[in-house]
Tab-separated table of N, CA and C in Angstrom:
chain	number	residue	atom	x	y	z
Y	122	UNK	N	-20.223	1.979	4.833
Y	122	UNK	CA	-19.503	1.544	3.658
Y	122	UNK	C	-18.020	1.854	3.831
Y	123	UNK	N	-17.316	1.038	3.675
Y	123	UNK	CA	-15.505	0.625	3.504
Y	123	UNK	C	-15.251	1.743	2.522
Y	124	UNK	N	-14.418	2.754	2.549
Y	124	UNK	CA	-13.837	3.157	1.436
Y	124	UNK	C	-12.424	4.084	1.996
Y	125	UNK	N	-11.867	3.571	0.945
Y	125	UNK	CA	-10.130	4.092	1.005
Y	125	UNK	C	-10.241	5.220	-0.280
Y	126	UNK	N	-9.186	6.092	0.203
Y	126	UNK	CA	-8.890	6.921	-0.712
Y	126	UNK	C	-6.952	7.316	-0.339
Y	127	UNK	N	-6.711	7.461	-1.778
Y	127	UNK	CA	-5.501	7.576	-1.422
Y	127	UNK	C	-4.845	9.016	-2.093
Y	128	UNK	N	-3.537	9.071	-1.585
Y	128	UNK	CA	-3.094	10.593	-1.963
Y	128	UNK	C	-1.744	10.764	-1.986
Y	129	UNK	N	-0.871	11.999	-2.375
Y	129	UNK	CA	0.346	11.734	-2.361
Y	129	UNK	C	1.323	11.110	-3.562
Y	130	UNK	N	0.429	10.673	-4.622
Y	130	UNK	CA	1.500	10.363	-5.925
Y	130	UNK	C	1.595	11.413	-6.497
Y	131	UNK	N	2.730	11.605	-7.326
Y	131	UNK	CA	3.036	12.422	-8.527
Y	131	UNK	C	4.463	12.076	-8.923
Y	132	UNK	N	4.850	13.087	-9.335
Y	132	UNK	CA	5.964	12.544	-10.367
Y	132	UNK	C	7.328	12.956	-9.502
Y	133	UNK	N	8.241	12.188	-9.221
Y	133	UNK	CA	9.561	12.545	-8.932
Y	133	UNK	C	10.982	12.090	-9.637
Y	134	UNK	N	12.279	12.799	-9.396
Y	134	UNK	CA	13.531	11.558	-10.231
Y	134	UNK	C	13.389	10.202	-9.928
Y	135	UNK	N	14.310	9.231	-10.518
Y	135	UNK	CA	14.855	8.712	-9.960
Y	135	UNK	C	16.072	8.624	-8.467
Y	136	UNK	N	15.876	7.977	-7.549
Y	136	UNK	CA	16.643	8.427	-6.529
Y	136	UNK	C	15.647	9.206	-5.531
Y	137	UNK	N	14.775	9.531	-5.713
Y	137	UNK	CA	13.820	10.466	-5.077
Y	137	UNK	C	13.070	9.913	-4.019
Y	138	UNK	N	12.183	10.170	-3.338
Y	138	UNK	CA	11.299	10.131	-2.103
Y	138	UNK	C	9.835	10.679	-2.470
Y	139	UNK	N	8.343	9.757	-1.871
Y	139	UNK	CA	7.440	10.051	-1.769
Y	139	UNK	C	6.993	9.325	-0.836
Y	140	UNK	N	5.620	9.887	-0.195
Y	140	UNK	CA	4.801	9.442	0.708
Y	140	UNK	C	3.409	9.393	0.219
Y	141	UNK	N	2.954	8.525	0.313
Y	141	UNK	CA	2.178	7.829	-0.345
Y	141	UNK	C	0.717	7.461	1.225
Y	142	UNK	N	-0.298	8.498	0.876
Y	142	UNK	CA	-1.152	8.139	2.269
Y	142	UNK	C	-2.676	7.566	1.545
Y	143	UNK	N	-3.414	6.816	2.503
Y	143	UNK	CA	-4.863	6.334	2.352
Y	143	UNK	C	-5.919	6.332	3.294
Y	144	UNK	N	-6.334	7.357	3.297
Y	144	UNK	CA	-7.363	7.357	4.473
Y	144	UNK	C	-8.687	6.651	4.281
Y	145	UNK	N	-9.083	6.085	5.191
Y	145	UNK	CA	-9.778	5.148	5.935
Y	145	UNK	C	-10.846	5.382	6.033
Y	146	UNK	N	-12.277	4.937	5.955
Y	146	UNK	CA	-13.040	5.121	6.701
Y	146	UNK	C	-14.355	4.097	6.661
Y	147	UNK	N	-15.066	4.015	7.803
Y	147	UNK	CA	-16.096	2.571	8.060
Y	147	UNK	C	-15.298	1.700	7.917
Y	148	UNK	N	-14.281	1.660	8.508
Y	148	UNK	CA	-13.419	0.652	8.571
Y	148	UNK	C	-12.459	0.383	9.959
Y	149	UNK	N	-13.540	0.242	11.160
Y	149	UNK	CA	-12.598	-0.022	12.344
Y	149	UNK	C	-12.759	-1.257	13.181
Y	150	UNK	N	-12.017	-1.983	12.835
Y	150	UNK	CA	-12.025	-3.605	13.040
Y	150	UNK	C	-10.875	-3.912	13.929
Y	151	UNK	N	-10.748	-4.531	14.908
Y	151	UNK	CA	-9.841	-5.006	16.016
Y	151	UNK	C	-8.569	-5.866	15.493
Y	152	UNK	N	-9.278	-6.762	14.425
Y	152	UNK	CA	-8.425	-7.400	13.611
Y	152	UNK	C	-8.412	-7.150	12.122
Y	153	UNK	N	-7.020	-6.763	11.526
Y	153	UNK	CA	-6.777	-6.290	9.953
Y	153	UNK	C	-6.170	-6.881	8.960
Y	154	UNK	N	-6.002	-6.367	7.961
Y	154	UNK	CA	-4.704	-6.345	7.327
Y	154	UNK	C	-4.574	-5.245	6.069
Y	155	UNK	N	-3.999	-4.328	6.151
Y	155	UNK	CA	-3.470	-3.288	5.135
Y	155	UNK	C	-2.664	-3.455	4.539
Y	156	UNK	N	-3.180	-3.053	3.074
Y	156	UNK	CA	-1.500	-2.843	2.308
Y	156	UNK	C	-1.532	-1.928	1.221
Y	157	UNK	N	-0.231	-1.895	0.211
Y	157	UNK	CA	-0.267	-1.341	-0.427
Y	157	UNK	C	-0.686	-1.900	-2.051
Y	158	UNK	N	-0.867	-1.510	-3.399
Y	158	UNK	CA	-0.678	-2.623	-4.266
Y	158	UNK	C	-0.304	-2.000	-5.149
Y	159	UNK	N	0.171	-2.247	-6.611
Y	159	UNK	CA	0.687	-1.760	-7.772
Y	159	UNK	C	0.585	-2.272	-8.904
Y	160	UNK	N	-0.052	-1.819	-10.244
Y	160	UNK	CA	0.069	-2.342	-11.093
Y	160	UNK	C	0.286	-0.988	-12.661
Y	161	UNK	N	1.644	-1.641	-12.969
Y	161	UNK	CA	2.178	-0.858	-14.156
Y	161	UNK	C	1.660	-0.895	-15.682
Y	162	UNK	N	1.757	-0.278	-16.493
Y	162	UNK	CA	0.935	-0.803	-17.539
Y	162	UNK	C	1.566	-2.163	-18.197
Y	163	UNK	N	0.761	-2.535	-19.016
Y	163	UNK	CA	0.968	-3.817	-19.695
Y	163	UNK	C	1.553	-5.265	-18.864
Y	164	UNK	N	1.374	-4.846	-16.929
Y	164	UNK	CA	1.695	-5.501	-16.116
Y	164	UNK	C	0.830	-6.595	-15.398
Y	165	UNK	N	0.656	-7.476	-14.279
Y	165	UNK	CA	-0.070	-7.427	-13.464
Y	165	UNK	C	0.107	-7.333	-11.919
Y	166	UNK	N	-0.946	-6.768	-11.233
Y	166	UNK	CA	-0.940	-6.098	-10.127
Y	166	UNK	C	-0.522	-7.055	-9.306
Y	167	UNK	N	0.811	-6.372	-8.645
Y	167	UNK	CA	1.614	-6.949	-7.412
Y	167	UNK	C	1.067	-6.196	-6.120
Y	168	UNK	N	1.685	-7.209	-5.214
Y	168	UNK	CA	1.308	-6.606	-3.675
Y	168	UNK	C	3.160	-6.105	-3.459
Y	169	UNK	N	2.636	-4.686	-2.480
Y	169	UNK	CA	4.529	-3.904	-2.403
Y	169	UNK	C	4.428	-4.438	-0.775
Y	170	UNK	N	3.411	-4.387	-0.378
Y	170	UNK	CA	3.703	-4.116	1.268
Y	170	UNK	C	2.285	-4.379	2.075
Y	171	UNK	N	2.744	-4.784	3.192
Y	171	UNK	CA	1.274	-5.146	4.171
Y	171	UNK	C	1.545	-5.012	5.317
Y	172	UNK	N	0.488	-4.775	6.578
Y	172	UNK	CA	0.681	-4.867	7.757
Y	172	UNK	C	-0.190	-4.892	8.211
Y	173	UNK	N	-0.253	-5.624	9.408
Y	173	UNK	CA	-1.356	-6.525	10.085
Y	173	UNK	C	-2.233	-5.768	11.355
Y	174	UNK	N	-2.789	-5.709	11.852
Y	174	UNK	CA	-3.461	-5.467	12.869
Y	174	UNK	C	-2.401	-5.358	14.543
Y	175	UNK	N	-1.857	-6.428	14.243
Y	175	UNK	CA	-0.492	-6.690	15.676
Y	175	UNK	C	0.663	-6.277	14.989
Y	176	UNK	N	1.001	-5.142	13.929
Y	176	UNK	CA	1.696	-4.690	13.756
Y	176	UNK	C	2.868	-5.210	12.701
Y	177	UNK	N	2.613	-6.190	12.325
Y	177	UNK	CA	3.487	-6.929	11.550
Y	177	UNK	C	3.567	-6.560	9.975
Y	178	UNK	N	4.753	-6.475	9.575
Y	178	UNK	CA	4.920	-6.079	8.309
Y	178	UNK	C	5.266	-6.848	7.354
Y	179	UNK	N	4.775	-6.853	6.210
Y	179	UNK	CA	5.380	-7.741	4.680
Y	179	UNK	C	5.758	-6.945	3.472
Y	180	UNK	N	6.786	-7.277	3.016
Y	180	UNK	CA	7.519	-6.647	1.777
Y	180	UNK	C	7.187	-7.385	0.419
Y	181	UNK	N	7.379	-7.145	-0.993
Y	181	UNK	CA	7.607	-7.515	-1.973
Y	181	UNK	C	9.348	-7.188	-1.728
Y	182	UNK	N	10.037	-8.464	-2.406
Y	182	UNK	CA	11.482	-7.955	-2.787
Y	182	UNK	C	12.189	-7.173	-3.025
Y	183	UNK	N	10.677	-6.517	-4.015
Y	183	UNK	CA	11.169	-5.778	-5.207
Y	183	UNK	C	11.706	-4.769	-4.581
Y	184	UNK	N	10.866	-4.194	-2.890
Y	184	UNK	CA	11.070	-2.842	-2.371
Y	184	UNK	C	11.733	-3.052	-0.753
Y	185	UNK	N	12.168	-3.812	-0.674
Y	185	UNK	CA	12.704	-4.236	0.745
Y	185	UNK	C	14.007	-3.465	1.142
Y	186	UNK	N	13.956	-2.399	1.751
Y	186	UNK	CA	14.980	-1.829	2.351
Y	186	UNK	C	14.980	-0.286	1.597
Y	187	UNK	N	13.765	-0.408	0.988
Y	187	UNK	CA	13.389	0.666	0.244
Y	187	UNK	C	12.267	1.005	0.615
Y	188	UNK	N	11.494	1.055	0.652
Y	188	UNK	CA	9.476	1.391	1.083
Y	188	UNK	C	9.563	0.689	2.766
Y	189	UNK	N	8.598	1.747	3.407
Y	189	UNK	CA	8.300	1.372	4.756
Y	189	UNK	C	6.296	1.312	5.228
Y	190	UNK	N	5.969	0.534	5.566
Y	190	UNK	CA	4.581	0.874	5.051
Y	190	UNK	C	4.370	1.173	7.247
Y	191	UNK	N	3.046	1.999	7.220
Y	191	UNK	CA	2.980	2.378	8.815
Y	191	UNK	C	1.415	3.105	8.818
Y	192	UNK	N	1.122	3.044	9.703
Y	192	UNK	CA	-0.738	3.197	9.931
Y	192	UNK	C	-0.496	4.657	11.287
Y	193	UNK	N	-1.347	5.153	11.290
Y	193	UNK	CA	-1.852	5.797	12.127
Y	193	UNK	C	-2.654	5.791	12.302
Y	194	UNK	N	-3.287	4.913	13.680
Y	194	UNK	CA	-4.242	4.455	14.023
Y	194	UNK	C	-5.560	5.786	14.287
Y	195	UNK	N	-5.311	6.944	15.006
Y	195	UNK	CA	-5.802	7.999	15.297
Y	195	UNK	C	-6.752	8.483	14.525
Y	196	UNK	N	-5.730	8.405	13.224
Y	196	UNK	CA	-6.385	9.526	11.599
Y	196	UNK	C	-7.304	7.951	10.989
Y	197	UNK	N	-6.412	7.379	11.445
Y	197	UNK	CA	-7.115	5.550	10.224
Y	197	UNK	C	-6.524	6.167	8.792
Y	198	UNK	N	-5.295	6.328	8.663
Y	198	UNK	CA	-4.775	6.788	7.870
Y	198	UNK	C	-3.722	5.797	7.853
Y	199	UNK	N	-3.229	4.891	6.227
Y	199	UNK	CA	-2.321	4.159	6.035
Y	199	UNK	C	-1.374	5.214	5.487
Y	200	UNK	N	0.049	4.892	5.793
Y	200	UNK	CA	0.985	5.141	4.565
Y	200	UNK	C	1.842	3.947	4.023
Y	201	UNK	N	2.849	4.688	3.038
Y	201	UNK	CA	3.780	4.094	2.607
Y	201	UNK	C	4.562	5.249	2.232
Y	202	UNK	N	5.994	5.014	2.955
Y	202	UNK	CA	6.916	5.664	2.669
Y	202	UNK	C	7.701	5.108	1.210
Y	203	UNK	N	8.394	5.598	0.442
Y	203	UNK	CA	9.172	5.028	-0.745
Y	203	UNK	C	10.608	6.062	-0.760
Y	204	UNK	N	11.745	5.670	-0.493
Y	204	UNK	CA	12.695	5.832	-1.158
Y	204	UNK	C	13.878	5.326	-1.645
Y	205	UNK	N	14.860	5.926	-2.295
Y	205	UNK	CA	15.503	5.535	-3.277
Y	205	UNK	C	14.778	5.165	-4.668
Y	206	UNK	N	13.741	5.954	-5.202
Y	206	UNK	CA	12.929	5.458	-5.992
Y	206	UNK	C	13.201	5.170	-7.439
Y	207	UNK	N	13.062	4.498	-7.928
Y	207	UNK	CA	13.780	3.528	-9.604
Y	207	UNK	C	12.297	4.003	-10.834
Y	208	UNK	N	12.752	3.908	-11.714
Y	208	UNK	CA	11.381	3.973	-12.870
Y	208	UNK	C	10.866	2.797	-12.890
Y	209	UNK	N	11.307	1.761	-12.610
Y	209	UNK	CA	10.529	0.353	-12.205
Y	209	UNK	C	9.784	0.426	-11.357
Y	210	UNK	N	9.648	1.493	-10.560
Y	210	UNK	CA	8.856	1.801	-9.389
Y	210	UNK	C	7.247	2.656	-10.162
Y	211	UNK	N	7.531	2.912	-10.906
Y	211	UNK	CA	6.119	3.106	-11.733
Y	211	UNK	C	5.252	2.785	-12.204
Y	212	UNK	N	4.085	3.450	-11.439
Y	212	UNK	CA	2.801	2.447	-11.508
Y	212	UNK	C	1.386	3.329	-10.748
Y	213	UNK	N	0.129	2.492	-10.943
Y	213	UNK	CA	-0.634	2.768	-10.199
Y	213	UNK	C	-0.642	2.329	-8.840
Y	214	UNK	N	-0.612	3.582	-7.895
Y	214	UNK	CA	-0.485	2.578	-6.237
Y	214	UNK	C	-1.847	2.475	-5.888
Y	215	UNK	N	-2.375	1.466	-5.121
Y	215	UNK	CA	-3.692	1.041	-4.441
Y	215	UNK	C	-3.558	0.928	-3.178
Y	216	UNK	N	-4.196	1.709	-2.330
Y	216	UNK	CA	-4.214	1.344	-1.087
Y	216	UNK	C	-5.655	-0.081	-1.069
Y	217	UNK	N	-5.438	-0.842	0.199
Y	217	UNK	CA	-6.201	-1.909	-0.392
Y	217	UNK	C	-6.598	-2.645	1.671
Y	218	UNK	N	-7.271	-3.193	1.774
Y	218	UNK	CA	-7.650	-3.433	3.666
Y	218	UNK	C	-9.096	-4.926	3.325
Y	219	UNK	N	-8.742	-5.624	4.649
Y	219	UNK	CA	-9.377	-6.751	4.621
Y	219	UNK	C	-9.400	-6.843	6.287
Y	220	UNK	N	-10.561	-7.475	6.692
Y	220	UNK	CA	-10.878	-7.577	7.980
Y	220	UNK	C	-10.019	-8.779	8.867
Y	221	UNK	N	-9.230	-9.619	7.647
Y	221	UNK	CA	-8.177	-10.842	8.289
Y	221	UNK	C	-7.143	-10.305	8.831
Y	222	UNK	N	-6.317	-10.877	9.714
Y	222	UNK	CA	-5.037	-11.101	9.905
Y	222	UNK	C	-4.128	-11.900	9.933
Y	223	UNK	N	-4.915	-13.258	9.301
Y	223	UNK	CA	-4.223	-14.456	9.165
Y	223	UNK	C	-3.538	-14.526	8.066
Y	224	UNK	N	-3.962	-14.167	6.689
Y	224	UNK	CA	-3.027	-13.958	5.454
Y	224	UNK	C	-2.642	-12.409	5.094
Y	225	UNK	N	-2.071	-11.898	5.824
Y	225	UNK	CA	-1.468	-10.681	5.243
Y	225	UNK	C	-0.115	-10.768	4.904
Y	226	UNK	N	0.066	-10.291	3.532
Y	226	UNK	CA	1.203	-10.468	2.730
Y	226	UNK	C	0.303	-10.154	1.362
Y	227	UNK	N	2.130	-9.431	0.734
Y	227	UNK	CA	1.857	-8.742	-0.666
Y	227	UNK	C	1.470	-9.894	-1.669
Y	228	UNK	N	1.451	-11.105	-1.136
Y	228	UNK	CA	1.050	-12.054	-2.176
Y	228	UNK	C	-0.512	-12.818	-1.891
Y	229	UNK	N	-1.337	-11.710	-1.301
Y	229	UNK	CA	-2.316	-12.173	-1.232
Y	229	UNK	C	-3.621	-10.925	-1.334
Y	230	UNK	N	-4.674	-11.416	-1.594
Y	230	UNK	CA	-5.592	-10.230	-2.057
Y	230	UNK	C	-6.385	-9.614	-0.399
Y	231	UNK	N	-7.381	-8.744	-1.332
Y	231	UNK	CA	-8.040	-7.627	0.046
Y	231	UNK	C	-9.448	-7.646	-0.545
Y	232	UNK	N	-10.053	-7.082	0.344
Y	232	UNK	CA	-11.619	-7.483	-0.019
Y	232	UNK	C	-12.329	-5.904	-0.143
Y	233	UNK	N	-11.270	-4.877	0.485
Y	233	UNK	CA	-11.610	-3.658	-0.423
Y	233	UNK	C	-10.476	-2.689	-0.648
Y	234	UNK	N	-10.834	-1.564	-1.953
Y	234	UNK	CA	-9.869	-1.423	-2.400
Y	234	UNK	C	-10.098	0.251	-2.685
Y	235	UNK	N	-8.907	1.262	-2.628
Y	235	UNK	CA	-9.033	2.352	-3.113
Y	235	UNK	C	-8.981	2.781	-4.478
Y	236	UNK	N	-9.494	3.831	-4.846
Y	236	UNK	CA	-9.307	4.044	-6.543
Y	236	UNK	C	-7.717	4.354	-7.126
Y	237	UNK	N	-6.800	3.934	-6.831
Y	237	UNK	CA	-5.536	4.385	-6.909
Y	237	UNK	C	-5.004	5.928	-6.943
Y	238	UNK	N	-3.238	6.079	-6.877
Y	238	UNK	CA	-3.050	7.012	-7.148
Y	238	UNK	C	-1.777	7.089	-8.041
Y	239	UNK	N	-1.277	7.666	-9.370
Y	239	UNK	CA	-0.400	7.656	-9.979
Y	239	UNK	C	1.348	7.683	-9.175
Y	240	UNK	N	1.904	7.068	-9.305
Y	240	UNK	CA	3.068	7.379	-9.063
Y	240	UNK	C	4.405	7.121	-10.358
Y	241	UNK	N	5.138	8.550	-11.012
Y	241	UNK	CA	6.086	7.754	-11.688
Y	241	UNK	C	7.365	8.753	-11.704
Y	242	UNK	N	8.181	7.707	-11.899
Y	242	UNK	CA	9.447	7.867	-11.714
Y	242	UNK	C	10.519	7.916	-13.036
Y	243	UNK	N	10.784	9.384	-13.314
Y	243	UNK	CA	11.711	9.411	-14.205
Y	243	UNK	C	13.622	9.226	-14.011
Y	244	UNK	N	13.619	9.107	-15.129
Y	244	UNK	CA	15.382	8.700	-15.171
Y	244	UNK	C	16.008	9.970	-15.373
C-alpha cells in the first residue's frame, strides 16, 4: 500500500523559511511524478510544485523563485523547500505521487495522497 506522510509545518513570520518533507513508502516506480499541493480555507486546492521521475520540475506562479521542490531518492523522501514566506502562503500542504510522468504539473491531479500538514504564516 502507497502511503505518504508528511512533516515539517508549523507556524513561522512572514519573510521566514520552512522545509516541508514526505516520506514515501510502497512506492518505488522507475517512472513518477511528485508534488506538492495546498489548499487554504474557504479556498480550492492548488498544485505549488512537481517533479518528475527524469528530474524535471513545475511551479505554480504563485511560488516561483520562492519554493524549491527536490526528492531524495535513498530515504524516498520528497521535500519542498519555501522561502521568503507571505500569509498567502497559508494553508494545508499535501504531499501527493502518481506512477505517470507524462502530466506532471501543479495543474494536474495524483492518484495518491498524504494526510496533510499545517503550514501558516503570520504578518
Amino acid at each position: 500500500e502507497v502511503q505518504l506522510v508528511e512533516s515539517g509545518g508549523g507556524s513561522v513570520q512572514s519573510g521566514g523559511s520552512l522545509r516541508l518533507s514526505c516520506a514515501a513508502s510502497g512506492f518505488t516506480y522507475s517512472r513518477y511524478c511528485l508534488g506538492w499541493f495546498r489548499q487554504a480555507p474557504g479556498k480550492e486546492r492548488e498544485g505549488v510544485a512537481t517533479i518528475a521521475s527524469d528530474g524535471s520540475t513545475s511551479y505554480a506562479d504563485s511560488v516561483k523563485g520562492r519554493f524549491t521542490i527536490s526528492q531524495d531518492n535513498p530515504k524516498n523522501t520528497l521535500y519542498l523547500q519555501m522561502n521568503s514566506l507571505k500569509p498567502e502562503d497559508t494553508a494545508m500542504y499535501y504531499c501527493a505521487a502518481s506512477k505517470r510522468d507524462y502530466a506532471c504539473s501543479p495543474r494536474y491531479g495524483m492518484q495518491y495522497w498524504g494526510k496533510g500538514t499545517q503550514v501558516t504564516i503570520s504578518s
